[in-house]
PDB file of C-alpha atoms in Angstrom:
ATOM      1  CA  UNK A   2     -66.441  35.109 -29.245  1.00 73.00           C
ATOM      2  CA  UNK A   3     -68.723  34.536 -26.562  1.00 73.00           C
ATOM      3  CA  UNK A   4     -71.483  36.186 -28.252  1.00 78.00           C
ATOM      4  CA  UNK A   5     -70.274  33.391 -31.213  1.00 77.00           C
ATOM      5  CA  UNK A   6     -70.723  30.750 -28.926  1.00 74.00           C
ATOM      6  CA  UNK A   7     -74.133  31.127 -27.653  1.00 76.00           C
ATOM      7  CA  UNK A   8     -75.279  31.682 -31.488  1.00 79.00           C
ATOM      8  CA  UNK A   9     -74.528  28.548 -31.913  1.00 77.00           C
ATOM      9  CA  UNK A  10     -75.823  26.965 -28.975  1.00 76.00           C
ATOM     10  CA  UNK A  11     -79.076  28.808 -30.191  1.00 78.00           C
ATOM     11  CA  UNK A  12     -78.593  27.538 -33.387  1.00 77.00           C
ATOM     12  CA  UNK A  13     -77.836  23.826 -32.281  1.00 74.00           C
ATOM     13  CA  UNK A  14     -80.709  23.582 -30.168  1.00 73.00           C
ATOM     14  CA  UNK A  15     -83.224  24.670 -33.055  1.00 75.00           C
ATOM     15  CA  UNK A  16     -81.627  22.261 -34.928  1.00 73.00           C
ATOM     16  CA  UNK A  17     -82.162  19.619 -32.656  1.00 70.00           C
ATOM     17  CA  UNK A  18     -85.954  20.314 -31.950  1.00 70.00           C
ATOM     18  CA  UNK A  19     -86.484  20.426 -35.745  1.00 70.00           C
ATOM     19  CA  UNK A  20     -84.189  17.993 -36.779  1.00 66.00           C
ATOM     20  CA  UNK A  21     -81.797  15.013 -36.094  1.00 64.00           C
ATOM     21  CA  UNK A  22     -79.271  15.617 -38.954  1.00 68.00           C
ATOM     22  CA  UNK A  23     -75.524  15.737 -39.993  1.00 73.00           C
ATOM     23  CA  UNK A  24     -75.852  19.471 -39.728  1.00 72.00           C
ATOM     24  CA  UNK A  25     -77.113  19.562 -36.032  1.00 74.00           C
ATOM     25  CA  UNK A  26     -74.579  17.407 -34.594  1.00 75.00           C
ATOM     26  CA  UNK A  27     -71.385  19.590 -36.195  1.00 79.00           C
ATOM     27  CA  UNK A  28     -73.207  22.509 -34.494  1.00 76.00           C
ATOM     28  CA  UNK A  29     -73.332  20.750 -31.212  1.00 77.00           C
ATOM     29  CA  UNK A  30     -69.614  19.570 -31.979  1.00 80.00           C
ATOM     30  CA  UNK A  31     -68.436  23.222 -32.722  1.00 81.00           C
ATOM     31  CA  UNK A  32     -70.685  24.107 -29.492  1.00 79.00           C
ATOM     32  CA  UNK A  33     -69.352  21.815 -27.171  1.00 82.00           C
ATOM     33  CA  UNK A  34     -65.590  22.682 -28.168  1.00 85.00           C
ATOM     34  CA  UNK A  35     -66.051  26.440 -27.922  1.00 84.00           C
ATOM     35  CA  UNK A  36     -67.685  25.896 -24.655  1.00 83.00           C
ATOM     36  CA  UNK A  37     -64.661  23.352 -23.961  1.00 83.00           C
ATOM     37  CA  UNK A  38     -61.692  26.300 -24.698  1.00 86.00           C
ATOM     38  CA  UNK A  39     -63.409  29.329 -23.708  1.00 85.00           C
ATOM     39  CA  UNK A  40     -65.075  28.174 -20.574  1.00 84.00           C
ATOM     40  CA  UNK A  41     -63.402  25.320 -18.743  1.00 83.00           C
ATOM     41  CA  UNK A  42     -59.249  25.905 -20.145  1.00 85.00           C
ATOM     42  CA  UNK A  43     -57.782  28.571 -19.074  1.00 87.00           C
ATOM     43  CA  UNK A  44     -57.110  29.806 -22.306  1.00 89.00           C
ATOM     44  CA  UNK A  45     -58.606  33.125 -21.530  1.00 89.00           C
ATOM     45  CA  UNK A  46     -56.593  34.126 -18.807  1.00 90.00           C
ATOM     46  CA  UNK A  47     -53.627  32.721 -20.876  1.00 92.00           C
ATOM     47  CA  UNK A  48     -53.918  35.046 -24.437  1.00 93.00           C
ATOM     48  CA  UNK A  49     -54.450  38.017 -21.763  1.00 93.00           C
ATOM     49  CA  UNK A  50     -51.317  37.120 -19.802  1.00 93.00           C
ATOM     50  CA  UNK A  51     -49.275  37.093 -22.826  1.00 93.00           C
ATOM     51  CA  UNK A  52     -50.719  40.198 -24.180  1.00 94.00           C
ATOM     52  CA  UNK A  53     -49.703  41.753 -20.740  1.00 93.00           C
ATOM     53  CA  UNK A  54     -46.029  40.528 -20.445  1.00 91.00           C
ATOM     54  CA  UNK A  55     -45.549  42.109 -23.813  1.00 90.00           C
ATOM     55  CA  UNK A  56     -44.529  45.316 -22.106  1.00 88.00           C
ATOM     56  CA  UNK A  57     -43.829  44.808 -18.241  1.00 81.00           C
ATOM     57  CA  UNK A  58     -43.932  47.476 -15.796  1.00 80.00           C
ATOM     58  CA  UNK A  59     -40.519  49.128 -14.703  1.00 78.00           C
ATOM     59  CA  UNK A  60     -39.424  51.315 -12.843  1.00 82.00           C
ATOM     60  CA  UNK A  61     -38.783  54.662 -14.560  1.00 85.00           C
ATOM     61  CA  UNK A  62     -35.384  56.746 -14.028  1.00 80.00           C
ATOM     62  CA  UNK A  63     -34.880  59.006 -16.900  1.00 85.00           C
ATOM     63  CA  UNK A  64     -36.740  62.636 -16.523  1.00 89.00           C
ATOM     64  CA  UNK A  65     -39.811  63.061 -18.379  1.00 91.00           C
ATOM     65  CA  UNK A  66     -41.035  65.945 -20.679  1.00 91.00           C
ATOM     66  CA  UNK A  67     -44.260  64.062 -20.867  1.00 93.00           C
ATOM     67  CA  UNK A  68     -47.503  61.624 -19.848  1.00 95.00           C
ATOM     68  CA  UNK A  69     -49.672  60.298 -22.203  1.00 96.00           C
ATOM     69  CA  UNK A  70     -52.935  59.088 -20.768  1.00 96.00           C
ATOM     70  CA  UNK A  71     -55.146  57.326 -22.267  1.00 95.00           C
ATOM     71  CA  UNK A  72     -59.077  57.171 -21.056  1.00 91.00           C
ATOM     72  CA  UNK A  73     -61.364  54.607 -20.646  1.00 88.00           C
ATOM     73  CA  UNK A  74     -61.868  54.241 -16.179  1.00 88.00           C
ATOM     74  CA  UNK A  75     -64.835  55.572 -15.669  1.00 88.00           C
ATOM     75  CA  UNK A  76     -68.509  55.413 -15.804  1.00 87.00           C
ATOM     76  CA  UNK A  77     -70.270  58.078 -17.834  1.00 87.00           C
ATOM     77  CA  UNK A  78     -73.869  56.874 -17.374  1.00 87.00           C
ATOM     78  CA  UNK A  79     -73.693  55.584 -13.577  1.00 90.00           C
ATOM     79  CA  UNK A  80     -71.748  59.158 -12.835  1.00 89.00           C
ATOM     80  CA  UNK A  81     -74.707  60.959 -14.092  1.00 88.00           C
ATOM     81  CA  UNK A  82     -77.707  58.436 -12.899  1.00 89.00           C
ATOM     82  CA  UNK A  83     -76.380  58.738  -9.141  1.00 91.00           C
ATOM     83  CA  UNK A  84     -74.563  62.261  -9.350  1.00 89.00           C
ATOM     84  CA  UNK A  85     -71.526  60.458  -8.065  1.00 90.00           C
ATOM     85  CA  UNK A  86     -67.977  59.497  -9.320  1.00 90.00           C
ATOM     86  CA  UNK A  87     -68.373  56.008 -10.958  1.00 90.00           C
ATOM     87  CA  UNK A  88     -65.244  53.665 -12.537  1.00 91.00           C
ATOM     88  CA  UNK A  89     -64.871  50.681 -14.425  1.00 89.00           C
ATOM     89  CA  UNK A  90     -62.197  47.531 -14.248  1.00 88.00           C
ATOM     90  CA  UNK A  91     -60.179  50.129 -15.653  1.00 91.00           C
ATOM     91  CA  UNK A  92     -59.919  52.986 -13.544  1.00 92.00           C
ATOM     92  CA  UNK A  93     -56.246  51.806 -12.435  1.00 94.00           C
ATOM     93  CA  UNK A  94     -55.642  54.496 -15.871  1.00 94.00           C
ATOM     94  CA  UNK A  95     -56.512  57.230 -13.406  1.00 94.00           C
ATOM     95  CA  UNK A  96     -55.625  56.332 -10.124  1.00 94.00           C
ATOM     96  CA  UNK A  97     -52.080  55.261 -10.959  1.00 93.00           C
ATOM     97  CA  UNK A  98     -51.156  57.918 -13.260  1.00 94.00           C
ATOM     98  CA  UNK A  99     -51.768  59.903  -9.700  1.00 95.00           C
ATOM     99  CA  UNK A 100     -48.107  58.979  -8.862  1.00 93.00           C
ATOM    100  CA  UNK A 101     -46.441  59.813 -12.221  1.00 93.00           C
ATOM    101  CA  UNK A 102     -47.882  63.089 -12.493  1.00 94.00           C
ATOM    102  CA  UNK A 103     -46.603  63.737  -8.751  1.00 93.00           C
ATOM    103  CA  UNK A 104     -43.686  62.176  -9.408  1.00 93.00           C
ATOM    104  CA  UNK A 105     -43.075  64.512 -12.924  1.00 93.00           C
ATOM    105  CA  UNK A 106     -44.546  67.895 -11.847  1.00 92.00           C
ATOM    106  CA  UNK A 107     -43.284  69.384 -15.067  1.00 92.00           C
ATOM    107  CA  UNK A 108     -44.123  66.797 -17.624  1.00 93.00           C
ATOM    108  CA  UNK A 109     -46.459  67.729 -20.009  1.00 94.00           C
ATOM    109  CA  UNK A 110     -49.935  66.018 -19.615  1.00 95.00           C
ATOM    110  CA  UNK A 111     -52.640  64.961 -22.123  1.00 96.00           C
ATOM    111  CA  UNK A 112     -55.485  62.548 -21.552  1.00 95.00           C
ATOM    112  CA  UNK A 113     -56.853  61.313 -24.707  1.00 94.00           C
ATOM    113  CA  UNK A 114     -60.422  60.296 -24.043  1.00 84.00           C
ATOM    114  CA  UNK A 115     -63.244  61.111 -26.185  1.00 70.00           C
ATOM    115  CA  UNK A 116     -66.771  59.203 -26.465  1.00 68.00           C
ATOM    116  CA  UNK A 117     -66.217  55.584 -27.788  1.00 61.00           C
ATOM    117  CA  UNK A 118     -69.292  55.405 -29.922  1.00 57.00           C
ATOM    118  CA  UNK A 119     -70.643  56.489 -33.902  1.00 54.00           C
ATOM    119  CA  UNK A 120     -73.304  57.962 -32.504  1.00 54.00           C
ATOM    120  CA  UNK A 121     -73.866  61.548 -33.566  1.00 58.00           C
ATOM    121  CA  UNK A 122     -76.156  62.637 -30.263  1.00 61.00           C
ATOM    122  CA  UNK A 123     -74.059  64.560 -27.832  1.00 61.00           C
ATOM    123  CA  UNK A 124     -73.440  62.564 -24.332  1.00 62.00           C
ATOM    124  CA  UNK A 125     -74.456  64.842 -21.201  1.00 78.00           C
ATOM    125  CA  UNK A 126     -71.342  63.582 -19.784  1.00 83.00           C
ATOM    126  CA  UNK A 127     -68.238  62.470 -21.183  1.00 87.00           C
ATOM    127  CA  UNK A 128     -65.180  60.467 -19.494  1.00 88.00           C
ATOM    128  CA  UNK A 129     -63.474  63.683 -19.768  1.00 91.00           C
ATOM    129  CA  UNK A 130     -66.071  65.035 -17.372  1.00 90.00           C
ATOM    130  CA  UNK A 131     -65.437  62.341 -14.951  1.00 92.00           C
ATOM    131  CA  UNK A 132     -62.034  62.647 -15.096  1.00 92.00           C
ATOM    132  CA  UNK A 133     -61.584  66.144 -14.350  1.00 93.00           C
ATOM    133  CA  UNK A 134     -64.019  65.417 -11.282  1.00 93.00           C
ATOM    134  CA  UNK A 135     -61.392  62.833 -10.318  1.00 93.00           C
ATOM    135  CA  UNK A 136     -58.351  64.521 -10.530  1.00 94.00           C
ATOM    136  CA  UNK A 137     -59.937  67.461  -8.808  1.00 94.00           C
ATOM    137  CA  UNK A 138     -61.271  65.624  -5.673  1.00 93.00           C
ATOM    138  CA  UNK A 139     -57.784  64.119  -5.167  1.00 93.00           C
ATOM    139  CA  UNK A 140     -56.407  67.719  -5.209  1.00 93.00           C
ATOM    140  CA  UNK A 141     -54.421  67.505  -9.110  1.00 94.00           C
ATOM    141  CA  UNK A 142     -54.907  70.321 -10.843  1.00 92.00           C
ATOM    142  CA  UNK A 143     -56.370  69.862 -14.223  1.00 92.00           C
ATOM    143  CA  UNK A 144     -55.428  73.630 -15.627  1.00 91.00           C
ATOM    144  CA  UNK A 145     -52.115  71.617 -16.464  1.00 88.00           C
ATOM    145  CA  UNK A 146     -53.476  68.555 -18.694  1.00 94.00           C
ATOM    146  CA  UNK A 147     -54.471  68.649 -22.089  1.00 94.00           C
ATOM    147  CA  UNK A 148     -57.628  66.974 -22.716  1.00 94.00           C
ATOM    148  CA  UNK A 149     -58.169  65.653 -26.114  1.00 92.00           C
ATOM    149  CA  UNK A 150     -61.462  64.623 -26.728  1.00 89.00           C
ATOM    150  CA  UNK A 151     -62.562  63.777 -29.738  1.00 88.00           C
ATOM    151  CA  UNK A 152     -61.197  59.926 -30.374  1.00 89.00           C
ATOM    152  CA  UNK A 153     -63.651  57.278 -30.272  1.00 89.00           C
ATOM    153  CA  UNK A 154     -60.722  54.524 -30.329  1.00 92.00           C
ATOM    154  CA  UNK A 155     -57.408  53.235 -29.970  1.00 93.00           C
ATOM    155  CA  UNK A 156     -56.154  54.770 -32.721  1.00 95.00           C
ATOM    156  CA  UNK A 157     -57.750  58.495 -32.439  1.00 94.00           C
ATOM    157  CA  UNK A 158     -56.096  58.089 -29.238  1.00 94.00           C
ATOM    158  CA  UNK A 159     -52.393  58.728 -30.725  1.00 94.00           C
ATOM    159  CA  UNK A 160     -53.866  60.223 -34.007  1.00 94.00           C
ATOM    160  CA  UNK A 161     -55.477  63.478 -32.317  1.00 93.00           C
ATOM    161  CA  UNK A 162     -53.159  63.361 -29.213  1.00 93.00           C
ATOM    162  CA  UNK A 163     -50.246  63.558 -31.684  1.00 92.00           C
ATOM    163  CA  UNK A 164     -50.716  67.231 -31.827  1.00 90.00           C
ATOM    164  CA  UNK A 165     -50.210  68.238 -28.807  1.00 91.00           C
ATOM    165  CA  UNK A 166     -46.942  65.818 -28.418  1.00 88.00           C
ATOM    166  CA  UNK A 167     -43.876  66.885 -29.208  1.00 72.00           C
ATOM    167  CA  UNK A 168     -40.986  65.012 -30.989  1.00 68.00           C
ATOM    168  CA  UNK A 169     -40.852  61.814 -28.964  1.00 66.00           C
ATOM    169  CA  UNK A 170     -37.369  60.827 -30.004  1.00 71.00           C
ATOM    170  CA  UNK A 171     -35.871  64.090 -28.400  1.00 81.00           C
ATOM    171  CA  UNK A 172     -38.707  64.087 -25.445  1.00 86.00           C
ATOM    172  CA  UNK A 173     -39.116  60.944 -22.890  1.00 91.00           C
ATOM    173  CA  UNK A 174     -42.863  60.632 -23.153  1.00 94.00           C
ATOM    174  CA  UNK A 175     -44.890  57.575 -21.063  1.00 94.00           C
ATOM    175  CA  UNK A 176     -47.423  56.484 -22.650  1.00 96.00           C
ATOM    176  CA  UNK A 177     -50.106  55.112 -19.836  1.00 96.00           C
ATOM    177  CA  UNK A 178     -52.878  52.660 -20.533  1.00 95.00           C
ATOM    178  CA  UNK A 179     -54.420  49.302 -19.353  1.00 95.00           C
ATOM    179  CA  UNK A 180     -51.201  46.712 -19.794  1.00 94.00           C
ATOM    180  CA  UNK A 181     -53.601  44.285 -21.699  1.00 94.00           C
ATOM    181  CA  UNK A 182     -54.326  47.080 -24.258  1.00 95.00           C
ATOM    182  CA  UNK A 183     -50.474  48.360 -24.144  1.00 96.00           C
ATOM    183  CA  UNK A 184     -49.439  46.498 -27.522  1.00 96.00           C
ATOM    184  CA  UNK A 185     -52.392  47.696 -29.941  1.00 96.00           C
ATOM    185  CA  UNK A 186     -51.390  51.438 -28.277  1.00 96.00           C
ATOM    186  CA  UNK A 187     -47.658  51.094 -28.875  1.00 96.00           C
ATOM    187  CA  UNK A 188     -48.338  49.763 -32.305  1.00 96.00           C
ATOM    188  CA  UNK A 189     -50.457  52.644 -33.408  1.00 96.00           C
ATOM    189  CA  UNK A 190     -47.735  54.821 -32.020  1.00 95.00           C
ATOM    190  CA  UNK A 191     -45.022  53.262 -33.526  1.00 94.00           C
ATOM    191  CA  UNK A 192     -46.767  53.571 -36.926  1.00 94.00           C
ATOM    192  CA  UNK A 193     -46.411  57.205 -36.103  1.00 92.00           C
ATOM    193  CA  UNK A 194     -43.171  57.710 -35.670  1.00 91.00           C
ATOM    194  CA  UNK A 195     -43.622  58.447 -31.757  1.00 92.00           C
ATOM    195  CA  UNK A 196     -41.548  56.701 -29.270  1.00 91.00           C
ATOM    196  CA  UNK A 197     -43.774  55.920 -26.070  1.00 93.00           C
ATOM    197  CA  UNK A 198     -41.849  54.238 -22.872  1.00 93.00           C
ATOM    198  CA  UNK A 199     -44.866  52.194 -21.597  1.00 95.00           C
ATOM    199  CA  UNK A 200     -46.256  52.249 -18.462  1.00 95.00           C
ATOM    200  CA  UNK A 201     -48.660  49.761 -18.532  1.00 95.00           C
ATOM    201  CA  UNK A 202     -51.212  49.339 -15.212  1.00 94.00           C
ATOM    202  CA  UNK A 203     -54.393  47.127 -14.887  1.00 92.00           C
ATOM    203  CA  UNK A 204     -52.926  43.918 -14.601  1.00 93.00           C
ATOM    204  CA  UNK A 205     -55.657  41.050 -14.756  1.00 90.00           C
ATOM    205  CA  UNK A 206     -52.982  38.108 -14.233  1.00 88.00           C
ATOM    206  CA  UNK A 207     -50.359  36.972 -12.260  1.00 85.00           C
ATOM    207  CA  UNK A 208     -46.600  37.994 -13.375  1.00 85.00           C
ATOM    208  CA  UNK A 209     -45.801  33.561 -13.775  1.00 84.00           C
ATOM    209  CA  UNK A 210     -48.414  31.833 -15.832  1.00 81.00           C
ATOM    210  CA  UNK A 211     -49.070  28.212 -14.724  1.00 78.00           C
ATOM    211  CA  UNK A 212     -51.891  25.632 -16.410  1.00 74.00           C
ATOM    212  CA  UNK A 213     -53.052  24.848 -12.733  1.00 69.00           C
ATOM    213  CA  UNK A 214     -56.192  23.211 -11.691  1.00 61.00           C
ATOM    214  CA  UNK A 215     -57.172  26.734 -10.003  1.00 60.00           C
ATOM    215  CA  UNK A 216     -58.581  27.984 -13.274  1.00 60.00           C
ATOM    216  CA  UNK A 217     -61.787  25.211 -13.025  1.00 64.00           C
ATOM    217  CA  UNK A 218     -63.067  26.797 -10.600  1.00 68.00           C
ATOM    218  CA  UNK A 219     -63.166  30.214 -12.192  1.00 77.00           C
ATOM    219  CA  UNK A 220     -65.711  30.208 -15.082  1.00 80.00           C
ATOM    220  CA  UNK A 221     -67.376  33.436 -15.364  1.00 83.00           C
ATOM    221  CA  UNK A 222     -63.426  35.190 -14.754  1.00 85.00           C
ATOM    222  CA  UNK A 223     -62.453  33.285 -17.741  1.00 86.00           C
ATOM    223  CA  UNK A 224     -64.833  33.662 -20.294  1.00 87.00           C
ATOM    224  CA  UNK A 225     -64.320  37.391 -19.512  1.00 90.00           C
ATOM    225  CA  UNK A 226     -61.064  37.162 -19.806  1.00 91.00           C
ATOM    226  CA  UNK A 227     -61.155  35.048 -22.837  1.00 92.00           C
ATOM    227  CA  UNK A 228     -63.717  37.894 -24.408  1.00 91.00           C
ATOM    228  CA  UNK A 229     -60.802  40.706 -23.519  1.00 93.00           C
ATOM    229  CA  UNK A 230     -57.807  38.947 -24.978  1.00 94.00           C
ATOM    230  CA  UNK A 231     -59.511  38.382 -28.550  1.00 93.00           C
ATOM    231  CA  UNK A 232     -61.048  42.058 -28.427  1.00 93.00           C
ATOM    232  CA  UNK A 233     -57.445  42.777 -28.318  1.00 95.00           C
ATOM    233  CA  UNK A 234     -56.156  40.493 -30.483  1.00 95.00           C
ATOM    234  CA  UNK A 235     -59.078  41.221 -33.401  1.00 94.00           C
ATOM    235  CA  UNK A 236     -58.415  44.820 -32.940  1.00 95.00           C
ATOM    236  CA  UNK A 237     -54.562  44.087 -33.269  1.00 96.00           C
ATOM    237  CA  UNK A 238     -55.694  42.149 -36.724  1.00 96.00           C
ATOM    238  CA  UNK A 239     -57.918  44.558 -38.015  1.00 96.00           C
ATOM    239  CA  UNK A 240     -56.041  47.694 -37.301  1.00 96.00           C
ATOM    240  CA  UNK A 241     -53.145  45.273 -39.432  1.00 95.00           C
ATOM    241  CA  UNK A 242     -55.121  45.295 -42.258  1.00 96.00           C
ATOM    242  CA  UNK A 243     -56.247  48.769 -42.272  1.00 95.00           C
ATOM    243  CA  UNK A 244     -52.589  49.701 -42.251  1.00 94.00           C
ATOM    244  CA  UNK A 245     -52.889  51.439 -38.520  1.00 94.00           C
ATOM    245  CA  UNK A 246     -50.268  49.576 -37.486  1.00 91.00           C
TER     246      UNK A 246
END
């Protein structure tokens, strides 16, 4: 969307050196509204929040047989530039599935992460890389997890991980991901007859949506959040209509 948006800014302002037609003003019209929803409402941090309070975190009594973790924290290219552990908004994935795994010492453990691109050319680092490094500088043994790595999306996530998961409705699995991308994950996994308690981390909102004034002053925070929400929400559509979910 916010790729959209300056397209037709671009558009609008060739337009107007060119030109002083019809056309040009519905450009700046469209323009100006985009700029309007996605930049000064909050309607960003809104579409997230509801996408978040889909599945809330709880606390978790029942034993589990298993912890489903999917990838996506951490920083191939920075790792390997500066030879140092390097995360993204999303590293919560790792660091709080820290306490489940210590908290289920016998549940089963796979971390689906593979290399979220079509290109062919081998990375000379993966996420999987990274996140062995993490777990083993925080003293978690990784000759327990599973590491699945060939998925290059949500749903290669479940699809490849599948294997290694046993029959969800006699096993308590958790299924672990960023609480924004929780429903397009439980979705897929529904559609595969696996039954995931979520665990959903990497909150981006508050728990009590309000339309306060706070949100003008936040700009740049809400066309990013704006541009996460509809990822989700196109992926949600798409993976609809390609009968993933």
């Amino acid at each position: 969307p916010i790729d959209l948006f300056l397209y037709l800014l671009l558009i609008a302002l060739i337009c107007g050196f060119f030109t002083k037609n019809k056309f040009f003003r519905i450009i700046y019209i469209i323009s100006f509204l985009l700029f309007v929803v996605i930049v000064i409402l909050p309607t960003g941090p809104f579409l997230l929040w509801k996408l978040e309070n889909k599945f809330p975190k709880h606390e978790i009594s029942t034993n589990i047989d298993g912890i489903l973790i999917l990838g996506g924290g951490t920083n191939e290219f920075l790792t390997f530039q500066h030879n140092q552990l390097n995360f993204n908004n999303n590293v919560e994935r790792l660091t709080e599935s820290i306490s489940l795994i210590k908290k289920f010492p016998n549940a089963k453990i796979v971390y689906s992460g593979g290399t979220p691109t079509i290109s062919k050319k081998k990375p000379i680092i993966t996420g999987i890389d990274v996140a062995k490094k993490f777990y083993l500088r925080v003293d978690i043994p990784i000759d327990k997890f599973i590491f699945e790595n060939k998925s290059k999306n949500t749903y290669e996530n479940i699809i490849y991980s599948k294997k290694f998961i046993g029959d969800t409705n006699d096993e308590n699995w958790i299924l672990l991901t960023s609480a924004y991308h929780m429903k397009r994950a439980m979705l897929v996994a529904e559609n595969q007859k696996l039954n995931f308690i979520p665990y959903p981390v990497d909150f981006r909102t508050r728990k009590n949506f309000t339309w306060s004034i706070w949100y003008l002053r936040h700009y740049l925070s809400q066309m990013n959040h704006f541009q996460l929400a509809m990822h989700e929400i196109i992926g949600i559509l798409a993976y609809y209509l390609t009968d993933k979910i």
